[in-house]
One Martini backbone bead per residue (centre of mass of N, CA, C, O) as a GRO file, in nm:
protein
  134
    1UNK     BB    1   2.439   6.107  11.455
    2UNK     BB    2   2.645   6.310  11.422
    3UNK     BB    3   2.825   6.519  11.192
    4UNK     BB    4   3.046   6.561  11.356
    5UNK     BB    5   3.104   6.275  11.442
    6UNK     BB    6   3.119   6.194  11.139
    7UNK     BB    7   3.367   6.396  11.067
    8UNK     BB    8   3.558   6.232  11.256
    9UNK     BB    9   3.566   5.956  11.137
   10UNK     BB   10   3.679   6.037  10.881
   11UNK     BB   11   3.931   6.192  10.985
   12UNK     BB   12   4.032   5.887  11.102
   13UNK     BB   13   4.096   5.762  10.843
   14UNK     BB   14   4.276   5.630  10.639
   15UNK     BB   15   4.492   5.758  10.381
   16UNK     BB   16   4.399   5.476  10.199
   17UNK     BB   17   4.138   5.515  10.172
   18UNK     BB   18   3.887   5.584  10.008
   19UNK     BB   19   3.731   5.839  10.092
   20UNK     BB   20   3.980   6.005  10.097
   21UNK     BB   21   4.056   6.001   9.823
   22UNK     BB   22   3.790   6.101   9.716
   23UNK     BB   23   3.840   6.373   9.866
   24UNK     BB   24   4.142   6.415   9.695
   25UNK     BB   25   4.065   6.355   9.378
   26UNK     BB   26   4.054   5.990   9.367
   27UNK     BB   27   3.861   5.805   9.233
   28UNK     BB   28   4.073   5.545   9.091
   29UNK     BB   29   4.288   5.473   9.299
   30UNK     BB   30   4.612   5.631   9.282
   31UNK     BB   31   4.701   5.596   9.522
   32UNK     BB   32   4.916   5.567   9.770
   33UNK     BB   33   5.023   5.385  10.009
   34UNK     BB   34   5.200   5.369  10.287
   35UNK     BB   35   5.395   5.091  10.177
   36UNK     BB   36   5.471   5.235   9.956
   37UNK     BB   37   5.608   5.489  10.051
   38UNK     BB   38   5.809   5.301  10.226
   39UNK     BB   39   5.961   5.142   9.990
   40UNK     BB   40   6.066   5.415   9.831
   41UNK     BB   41   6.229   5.496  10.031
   42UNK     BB   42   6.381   5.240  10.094
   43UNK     BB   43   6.498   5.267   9.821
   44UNK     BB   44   6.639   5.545   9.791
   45UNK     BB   45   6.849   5.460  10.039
   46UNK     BB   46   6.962   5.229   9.878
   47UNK     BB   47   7.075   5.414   9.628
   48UNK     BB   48   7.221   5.613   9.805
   49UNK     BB   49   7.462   5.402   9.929
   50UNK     BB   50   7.521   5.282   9.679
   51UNK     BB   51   7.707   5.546   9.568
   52UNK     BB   52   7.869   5.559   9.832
   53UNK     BB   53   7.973   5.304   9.861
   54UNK     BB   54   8.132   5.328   9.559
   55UNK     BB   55   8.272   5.601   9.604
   56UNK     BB   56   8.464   5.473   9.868
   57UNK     BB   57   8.564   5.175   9.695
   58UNK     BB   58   8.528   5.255   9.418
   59UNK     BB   59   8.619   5.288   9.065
   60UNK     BB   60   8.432   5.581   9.013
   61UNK     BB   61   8.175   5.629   8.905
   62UNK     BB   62   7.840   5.607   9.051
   63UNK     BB   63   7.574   5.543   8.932
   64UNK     BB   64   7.252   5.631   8.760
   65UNK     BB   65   6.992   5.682   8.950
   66UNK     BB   66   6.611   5.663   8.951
   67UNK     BB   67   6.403   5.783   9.129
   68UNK     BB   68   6.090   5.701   9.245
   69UNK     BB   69   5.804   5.812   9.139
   70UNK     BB   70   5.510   5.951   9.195
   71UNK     BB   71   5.199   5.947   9.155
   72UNK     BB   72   4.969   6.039   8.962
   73UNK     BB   73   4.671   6.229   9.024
   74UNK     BB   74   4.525   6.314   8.818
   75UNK     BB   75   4.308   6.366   8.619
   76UNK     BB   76   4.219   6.330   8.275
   77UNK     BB   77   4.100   6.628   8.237
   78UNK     BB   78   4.366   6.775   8.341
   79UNK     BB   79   4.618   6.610   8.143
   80UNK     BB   80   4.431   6.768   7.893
   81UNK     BB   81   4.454   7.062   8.020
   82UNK     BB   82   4.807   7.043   8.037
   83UNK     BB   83   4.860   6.947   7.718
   84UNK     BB   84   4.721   7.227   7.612
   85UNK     BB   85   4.924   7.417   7.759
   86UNK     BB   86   5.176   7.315   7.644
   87UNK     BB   87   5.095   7.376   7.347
   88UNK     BB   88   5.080   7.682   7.386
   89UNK     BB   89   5.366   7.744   7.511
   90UNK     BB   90   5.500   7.641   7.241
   91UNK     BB   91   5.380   7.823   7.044
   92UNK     BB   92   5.468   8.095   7.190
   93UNK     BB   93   5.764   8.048   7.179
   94UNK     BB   94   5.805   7.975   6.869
   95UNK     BB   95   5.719   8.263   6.800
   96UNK     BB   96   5.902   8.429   6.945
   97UNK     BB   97   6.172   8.330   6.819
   98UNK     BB   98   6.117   8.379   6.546
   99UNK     BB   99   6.073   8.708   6.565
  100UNK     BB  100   6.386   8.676   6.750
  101UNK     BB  101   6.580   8.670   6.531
  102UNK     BB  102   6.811   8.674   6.308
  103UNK     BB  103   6.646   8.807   6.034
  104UNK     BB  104   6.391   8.800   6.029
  105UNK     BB  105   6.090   8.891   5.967
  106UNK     BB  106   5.952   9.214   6.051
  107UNK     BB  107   5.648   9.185   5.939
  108UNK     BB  108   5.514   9.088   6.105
  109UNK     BB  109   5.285   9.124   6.364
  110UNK     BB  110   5.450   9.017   6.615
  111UNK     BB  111   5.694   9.152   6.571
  112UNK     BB  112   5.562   9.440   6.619
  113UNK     BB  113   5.442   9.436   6.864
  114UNK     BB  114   5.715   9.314   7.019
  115UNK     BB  115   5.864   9.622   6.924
  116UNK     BB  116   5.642   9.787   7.092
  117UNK     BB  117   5.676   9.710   7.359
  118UNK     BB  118   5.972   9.737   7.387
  119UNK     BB  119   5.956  10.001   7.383
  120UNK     BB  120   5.803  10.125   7.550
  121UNK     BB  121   5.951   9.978   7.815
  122UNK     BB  122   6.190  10.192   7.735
  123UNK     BB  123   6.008  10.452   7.825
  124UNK     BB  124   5.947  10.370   8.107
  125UNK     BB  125   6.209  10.354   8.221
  126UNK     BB  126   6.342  10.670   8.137
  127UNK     BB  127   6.181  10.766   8.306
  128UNK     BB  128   6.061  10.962   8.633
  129UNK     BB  129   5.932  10.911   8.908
  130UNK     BB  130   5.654  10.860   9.009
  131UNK     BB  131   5.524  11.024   9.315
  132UNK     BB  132   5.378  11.139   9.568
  133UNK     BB  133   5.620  11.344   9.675
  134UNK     BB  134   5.658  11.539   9.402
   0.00000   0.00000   0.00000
């Protein structure tokens, strides 16, 4: 067997075998098969005439349902460095807002860089744009 022939029997395999969510990169073999797929659809359309039919038929707003969500595919590796990712930019944000608030303590370190950078931008706003046939 060539690899050629080996690489075709690959891709002709179902979407939920192993081989496949490994190429994938689900080694833990967290994705959904078809069947799940499709019952998850199937769930979301009865869902949906819930609604349509509540709002058609009774009286008042049709309760609020909550379709059902995708399988987190992340290893745990990137799970751990998304959730450090967002340490970070909450940390970045709440310094920005402490830094940019009315009252706020202006002799920081970081209020100062972000009230030069203000000034800069609003410096170079106000120039007269240089372009290449002036």
């Amino acid at each position: 067997m060539s690899w050629l022939e080996l690489w075709e029997f690959v891709q002709a395999l179902p979407y939920d075998s192993m081989t496949r969510s490994a190429m994938a990169g689900d080694h833990a073999h967290r994705r959904w098969t078809e069947a799940e797929y499709m019952q998850a659809s199937a769930l979301s359309l009865m869902q949906h005439m819930i609604q349509v039919l509540w709002a058609a038929h009774l009286e008042g707003k049709p309760p609020k349902v909550v379709p059902w969500s995708l399988p987190d595919l992340r290893a745990p590796e990137q799970l751990a460095e998304d959730e450090a990712r967002q340490q970070r930019q909450t940390a970045l944000r709440s310094r920005f807002h402490e830094a940019t608030r009315p009252g706020a303590q202006q002799d920081s370190e970081y209020a100062r860089r972000l009230a030069q950078a203000r000034e800069e931008h609003l410096r170079l706003m106000t120039q007269p744009a240089q372009g290449p046939h002036n």
